[in-house]
mmCIF file of C-alpha atoms in Angstrom:
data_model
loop_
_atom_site.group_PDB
_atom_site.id
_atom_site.type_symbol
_atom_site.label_atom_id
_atom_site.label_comp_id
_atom_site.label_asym_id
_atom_site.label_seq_id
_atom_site.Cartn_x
_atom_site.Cartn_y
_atom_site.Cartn_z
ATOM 1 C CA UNK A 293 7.389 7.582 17.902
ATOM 2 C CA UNK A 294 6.299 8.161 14.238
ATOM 3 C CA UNK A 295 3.028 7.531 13.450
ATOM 4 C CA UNK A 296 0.199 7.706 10.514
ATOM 5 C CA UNK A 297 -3.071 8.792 11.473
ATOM 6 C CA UNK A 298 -6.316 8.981 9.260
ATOM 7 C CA UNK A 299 -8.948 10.385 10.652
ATOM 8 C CA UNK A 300 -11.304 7.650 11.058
ATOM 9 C CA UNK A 301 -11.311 4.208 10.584
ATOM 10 C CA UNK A 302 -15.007 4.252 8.946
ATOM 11 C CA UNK A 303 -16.770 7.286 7.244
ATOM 12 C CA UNK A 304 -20.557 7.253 5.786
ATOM 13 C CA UNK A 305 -21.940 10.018 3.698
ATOM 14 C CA UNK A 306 -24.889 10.699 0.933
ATOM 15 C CA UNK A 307 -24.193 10.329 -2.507
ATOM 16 C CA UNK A 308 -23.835 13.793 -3.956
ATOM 17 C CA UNK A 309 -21.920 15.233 -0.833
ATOM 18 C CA UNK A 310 -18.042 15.530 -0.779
ATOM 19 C CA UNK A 311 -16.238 13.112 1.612
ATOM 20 C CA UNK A 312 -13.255 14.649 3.457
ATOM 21 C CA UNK A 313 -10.605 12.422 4.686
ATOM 22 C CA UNK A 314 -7.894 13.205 6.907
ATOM 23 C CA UNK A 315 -3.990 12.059 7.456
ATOM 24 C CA UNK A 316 -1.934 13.459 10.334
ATOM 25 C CA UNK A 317 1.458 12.436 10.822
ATOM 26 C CA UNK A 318 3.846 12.962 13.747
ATOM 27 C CA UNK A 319 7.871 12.696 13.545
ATOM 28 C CA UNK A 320 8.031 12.472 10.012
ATOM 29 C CA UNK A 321 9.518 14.953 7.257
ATOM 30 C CA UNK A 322 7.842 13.444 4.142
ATOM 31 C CA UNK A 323 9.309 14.701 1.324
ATOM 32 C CA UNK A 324 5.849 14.240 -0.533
ATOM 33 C CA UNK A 325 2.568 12.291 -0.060
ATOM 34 C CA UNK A 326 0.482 10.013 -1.615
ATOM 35 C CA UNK A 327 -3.073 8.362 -1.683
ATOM 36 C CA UNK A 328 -4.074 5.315 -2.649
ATOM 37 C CA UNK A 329 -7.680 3.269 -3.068
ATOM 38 C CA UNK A 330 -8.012 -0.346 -1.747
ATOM 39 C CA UNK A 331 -11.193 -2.438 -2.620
ATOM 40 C CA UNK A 332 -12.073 -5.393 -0.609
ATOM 41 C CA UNK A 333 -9.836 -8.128 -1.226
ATOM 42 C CA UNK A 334 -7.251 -6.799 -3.660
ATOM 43 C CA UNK A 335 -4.039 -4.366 -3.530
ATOM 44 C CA UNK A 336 -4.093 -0.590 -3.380
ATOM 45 C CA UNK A 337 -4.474 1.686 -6.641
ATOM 46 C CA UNK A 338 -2.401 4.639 -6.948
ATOM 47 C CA UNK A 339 -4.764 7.931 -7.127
ATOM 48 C CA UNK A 340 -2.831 11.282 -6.181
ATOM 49 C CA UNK A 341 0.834 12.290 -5.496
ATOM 50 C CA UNK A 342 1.708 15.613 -3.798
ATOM 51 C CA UNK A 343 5.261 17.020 -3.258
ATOM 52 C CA UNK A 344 6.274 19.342 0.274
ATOM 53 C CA UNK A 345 6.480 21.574 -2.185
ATOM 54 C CA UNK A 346 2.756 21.660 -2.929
ATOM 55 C CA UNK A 347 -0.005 22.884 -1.519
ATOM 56 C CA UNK A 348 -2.944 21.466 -3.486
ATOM 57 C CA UNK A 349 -3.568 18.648 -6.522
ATOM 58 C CA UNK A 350 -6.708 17.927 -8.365
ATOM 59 C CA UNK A 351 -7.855 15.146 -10.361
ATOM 60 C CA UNK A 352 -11.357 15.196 -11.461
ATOM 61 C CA UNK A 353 -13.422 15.238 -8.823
ATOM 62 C CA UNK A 354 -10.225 14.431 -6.248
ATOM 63 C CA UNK A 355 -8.631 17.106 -4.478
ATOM 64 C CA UNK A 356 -5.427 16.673 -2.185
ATOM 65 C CA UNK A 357 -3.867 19.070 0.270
ATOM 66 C CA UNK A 358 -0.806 19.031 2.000
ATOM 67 C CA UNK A 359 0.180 21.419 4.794
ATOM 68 C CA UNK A 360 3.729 20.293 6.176
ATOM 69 C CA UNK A 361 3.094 22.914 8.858
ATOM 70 C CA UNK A 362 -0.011 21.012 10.506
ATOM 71 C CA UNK A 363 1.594 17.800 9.289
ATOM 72 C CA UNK A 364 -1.452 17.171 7.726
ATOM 73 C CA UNK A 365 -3.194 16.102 4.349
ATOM 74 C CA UNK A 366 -6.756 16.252 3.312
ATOM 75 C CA UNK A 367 -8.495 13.967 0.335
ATOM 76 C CA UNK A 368 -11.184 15.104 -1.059
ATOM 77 C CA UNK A 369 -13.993 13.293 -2.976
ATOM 78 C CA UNK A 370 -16.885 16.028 -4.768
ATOM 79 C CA UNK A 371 -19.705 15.203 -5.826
ATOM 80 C CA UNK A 372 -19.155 11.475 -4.542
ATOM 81 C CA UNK A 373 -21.052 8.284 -5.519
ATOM 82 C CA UNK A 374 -21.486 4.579 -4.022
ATOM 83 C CA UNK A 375 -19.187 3.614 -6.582
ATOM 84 C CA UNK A 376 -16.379 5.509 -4.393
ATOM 85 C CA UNK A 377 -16.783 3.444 -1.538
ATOM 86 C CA UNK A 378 -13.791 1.480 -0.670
ATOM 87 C CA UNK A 379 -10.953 2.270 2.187
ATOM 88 C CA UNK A 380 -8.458 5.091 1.378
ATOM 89 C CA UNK A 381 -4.441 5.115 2.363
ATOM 90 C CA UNK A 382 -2.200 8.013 2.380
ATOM 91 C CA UNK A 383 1.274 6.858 2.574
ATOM 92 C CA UNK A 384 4.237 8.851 3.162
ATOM 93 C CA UNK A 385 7.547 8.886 1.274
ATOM 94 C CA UNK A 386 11.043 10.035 3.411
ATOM 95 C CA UNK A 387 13.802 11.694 0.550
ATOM 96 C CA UNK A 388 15.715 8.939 -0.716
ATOM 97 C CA UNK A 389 13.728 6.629 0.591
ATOM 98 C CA UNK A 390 12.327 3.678 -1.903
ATOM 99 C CA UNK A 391 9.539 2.533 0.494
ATOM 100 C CA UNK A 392 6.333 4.055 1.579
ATOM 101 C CA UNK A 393 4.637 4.458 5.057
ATOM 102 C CA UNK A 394 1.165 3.932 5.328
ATOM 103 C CA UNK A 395 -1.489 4.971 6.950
ATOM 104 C CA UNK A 396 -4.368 2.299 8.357
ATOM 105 C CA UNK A 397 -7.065 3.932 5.908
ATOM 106 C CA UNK A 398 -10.596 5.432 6.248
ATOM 107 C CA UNK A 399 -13.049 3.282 4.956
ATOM 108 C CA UNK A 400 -15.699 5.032 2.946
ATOM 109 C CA UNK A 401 -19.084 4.350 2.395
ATOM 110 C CA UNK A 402 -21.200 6.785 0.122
ATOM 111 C CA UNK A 403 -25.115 6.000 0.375
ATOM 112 C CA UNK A 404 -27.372 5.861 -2.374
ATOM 113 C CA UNK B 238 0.375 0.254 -17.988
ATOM 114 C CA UNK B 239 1.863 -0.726 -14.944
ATOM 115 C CA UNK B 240 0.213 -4.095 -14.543
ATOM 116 C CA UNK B 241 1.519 -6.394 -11.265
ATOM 117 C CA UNK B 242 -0.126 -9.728 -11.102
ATOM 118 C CA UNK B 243 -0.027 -11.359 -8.389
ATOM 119 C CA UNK B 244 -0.704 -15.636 -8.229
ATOM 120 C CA UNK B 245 -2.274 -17.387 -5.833
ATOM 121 C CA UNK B 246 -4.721 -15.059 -5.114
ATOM 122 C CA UNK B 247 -5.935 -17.583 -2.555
ATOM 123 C CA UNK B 248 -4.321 -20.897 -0.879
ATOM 124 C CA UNK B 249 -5.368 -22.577 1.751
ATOM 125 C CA UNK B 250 -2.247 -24.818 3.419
ATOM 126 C CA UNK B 251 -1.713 -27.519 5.887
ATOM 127 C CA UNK B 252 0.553 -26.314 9.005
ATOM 128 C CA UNK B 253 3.802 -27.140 8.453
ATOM 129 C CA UNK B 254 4.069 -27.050 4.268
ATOM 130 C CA UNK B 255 5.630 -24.232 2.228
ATOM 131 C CA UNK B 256 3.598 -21.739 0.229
ATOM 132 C CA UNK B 257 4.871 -19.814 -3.149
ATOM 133 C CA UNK B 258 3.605 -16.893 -4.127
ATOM 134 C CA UNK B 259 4.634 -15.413 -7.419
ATOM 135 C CA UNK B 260 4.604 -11.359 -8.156
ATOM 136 C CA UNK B 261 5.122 -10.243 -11.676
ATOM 137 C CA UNK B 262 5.587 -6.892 -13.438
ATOM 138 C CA UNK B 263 3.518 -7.067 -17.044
ATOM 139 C CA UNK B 264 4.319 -4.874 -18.816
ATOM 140 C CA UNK B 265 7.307 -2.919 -17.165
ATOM 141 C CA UNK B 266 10.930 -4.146 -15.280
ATOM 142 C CA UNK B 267 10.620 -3.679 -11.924
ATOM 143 C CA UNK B 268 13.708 -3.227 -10.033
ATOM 144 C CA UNK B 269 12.906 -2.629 -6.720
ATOM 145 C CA UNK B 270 9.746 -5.173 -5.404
ATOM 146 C CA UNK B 271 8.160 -4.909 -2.172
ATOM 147 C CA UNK B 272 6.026 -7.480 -0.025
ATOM 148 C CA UNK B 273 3.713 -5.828 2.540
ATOM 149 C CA UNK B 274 1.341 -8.380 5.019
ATOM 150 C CA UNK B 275 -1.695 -6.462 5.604
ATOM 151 C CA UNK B 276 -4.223 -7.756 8.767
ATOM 152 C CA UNK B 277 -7.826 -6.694 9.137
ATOM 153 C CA UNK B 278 -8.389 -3.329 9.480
ATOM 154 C CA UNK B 279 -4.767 -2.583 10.021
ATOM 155 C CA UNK B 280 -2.297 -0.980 7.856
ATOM 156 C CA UNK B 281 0.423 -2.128 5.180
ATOM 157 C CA UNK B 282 3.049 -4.203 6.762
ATOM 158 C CA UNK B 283 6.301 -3.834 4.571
ATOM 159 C CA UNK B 284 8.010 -7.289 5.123
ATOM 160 C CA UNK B 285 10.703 -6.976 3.177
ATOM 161 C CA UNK B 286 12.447 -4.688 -0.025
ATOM 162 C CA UNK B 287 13.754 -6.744 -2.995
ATOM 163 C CA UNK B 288 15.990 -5.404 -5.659
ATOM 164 C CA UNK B 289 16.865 -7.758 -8.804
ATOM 165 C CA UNK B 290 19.560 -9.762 -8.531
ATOM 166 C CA UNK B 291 20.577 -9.334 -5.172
ATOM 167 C CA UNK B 292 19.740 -10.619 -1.413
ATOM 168 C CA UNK B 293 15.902 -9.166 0.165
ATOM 169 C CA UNK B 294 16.261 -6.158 2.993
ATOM 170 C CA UNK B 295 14.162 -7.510 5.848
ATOM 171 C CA UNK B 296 12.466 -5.125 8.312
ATOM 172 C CA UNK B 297 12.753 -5.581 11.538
ATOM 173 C CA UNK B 298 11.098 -8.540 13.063
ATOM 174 C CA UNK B 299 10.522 -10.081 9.935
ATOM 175 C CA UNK B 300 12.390 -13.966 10.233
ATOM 176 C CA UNK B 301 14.242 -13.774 6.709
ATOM 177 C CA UNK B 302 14.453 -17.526 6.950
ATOM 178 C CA UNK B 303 10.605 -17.743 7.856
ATOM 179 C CA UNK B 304 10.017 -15.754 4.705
ATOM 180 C CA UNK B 305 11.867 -16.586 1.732
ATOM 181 C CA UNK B 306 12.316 -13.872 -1.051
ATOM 182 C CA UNK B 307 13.376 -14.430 -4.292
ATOM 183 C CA UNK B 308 14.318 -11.759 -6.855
ATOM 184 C CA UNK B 309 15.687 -13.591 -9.868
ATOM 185 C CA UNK B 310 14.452 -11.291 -12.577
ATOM 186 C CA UNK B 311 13.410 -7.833 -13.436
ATOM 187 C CA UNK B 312 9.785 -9.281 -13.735
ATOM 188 C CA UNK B 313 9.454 -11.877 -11.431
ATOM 189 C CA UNK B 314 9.456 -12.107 -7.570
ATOM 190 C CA UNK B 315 8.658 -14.842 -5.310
ATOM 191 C CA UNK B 316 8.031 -14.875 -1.589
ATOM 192 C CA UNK B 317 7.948 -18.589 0.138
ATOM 193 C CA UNK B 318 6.645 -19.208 3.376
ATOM 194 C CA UNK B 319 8.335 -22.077 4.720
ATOM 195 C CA UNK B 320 6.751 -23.991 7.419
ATOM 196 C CA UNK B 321 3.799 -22.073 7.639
ATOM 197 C CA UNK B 322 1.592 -22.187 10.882
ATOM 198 C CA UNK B 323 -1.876 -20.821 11.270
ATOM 199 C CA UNK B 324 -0.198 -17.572 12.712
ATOM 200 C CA UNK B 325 1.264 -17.021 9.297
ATOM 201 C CA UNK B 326 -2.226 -16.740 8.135
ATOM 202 C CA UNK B 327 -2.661 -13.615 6.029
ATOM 203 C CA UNK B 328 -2.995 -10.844 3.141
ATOM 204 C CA UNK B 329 0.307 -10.851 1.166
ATOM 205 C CA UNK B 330 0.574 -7.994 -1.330
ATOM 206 C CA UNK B 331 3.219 -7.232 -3.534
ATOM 207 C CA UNK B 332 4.100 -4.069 -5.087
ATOM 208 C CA UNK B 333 6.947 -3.132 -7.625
ATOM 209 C CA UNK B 334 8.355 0.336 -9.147
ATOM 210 C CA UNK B 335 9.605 1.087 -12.563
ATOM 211 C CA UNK B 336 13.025 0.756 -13.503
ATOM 212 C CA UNK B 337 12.873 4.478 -14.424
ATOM 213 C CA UNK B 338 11.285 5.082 -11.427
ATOM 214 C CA UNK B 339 12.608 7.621 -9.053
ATOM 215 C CA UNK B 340 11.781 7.544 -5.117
ATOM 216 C CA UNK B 341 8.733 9.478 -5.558
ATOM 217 C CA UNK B 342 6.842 7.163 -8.068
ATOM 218 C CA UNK B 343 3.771 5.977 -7.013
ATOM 219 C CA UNK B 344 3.721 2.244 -6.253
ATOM 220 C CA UNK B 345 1.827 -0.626 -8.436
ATOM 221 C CA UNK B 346 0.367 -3.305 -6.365
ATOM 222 C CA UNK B 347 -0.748 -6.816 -7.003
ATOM 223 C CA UNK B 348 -4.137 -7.864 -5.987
ATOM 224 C CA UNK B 349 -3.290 -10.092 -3.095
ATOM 225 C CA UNK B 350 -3.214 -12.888 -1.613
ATOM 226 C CA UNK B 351 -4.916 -14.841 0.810
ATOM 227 C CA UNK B 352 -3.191 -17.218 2.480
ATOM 228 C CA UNK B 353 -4.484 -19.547 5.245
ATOM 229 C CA UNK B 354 -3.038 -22.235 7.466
ATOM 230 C CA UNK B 355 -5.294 -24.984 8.992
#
């Protein structure tokens, strides 16, 4: 069956440290792969895209991989701060398709 | 850019009423919506795909007639939940792409909403 794993449902590190989150997938071909922030009580915010195609992105302090091989992608927060706490989604995109599958999220906490 | 507000953000309802809840692009056309039920610590539900101007594409297990989606313009969606019971209780979220959006373009949600059913 397909599924969309991240690593862990809860993650806690110190302020300063960078916060790696993981997304495995099984029986999917994802033609690329996104990430997404969700705070408490309202919808998901678009952060980072990555195509197949693609084996890294960066946005500020974010960093994205995306090894099709391992069927995995890694999000990565440097330098991270309590204001980054909030659950992250990866969702994954089939060619052609319009919707997205997503993942149940890691929720982040970074402590002061 | 790429504002999608989403109204109620929270109703509470009796078992048995209808509940509206309104999804609107800002400051883009949306052409493709999509409503997603999220549950606690779970992952986005997709309910249901809505293009403008023509009938919703329910996933499976998703009673079309329990949830009614409306699509009438390229700003506006509605999803009504018709005799709702306390099961129906839940995070609705709706999301829309740009007109000029391809497959790949990163979704814009609306913040939510809340919806439970004494």
């Amino acid at each position: 069956s397909q599924k969309i794993e991240q690593n862990s449902e809860a993650l806690n590190i110190q302020e300063g440290k960078t916060a790696t989150l993981t997304c495995n997938y099984t029986n999917y071909s994802p033609a690329y792969l996104q990430w997404y922030r969700q705070d408490p009580g309202r919808g998901p915010v678009f952060l980072l895209l990555i195509r197949e195609n693609e084996k890294e992105k960066r946005k500020e302090r974010l960093k994205v991989t995306f090894d099709t091989t391992l069927k995995q992608s890694l999000f990565h927060i440097t330098a991270s701060q309590p204001a980054d706490s909030a659950t992250y989604l990866c969702a994954l995109a089939l060619t052609g398709a319009n919707n997205l599958f997503f993942g149940t999220g890691t929720r982040l906490t970074v402590i002061p | 850019g790429a504002v999608v507000s989403q109204h109620p953000s929270r109703v509470i309802c009796k078992s048995g009423t209808s509940v509206k809840i309104e999804c609107r692009s800002l400051d883009f056309q949306a052409t493709t919506m999509f409503w997603y039920r999220q549950f606690p610590k779970k992952s986005l539900m997709l309910m249901a795909t809505s293009n403008e101007g023509s009938k919703a594409t329910y996933e499976q297990g998703v009673e079309k007639d329990k949830f009614l989606i409306n699509h009438a313009s390229l700003t506006l969606s509605t999803l009504t939940v018709t005799s709702a019971h306390p099961e129906d209780s839940s995070f609705y979220i709706c999301s829309a792409k740009g007109g000029q959006g391809s497959y790949n373009s990163p979704l814009h949600f609306g913040n939510g909403t809340r919806l439970t059913v004494t």
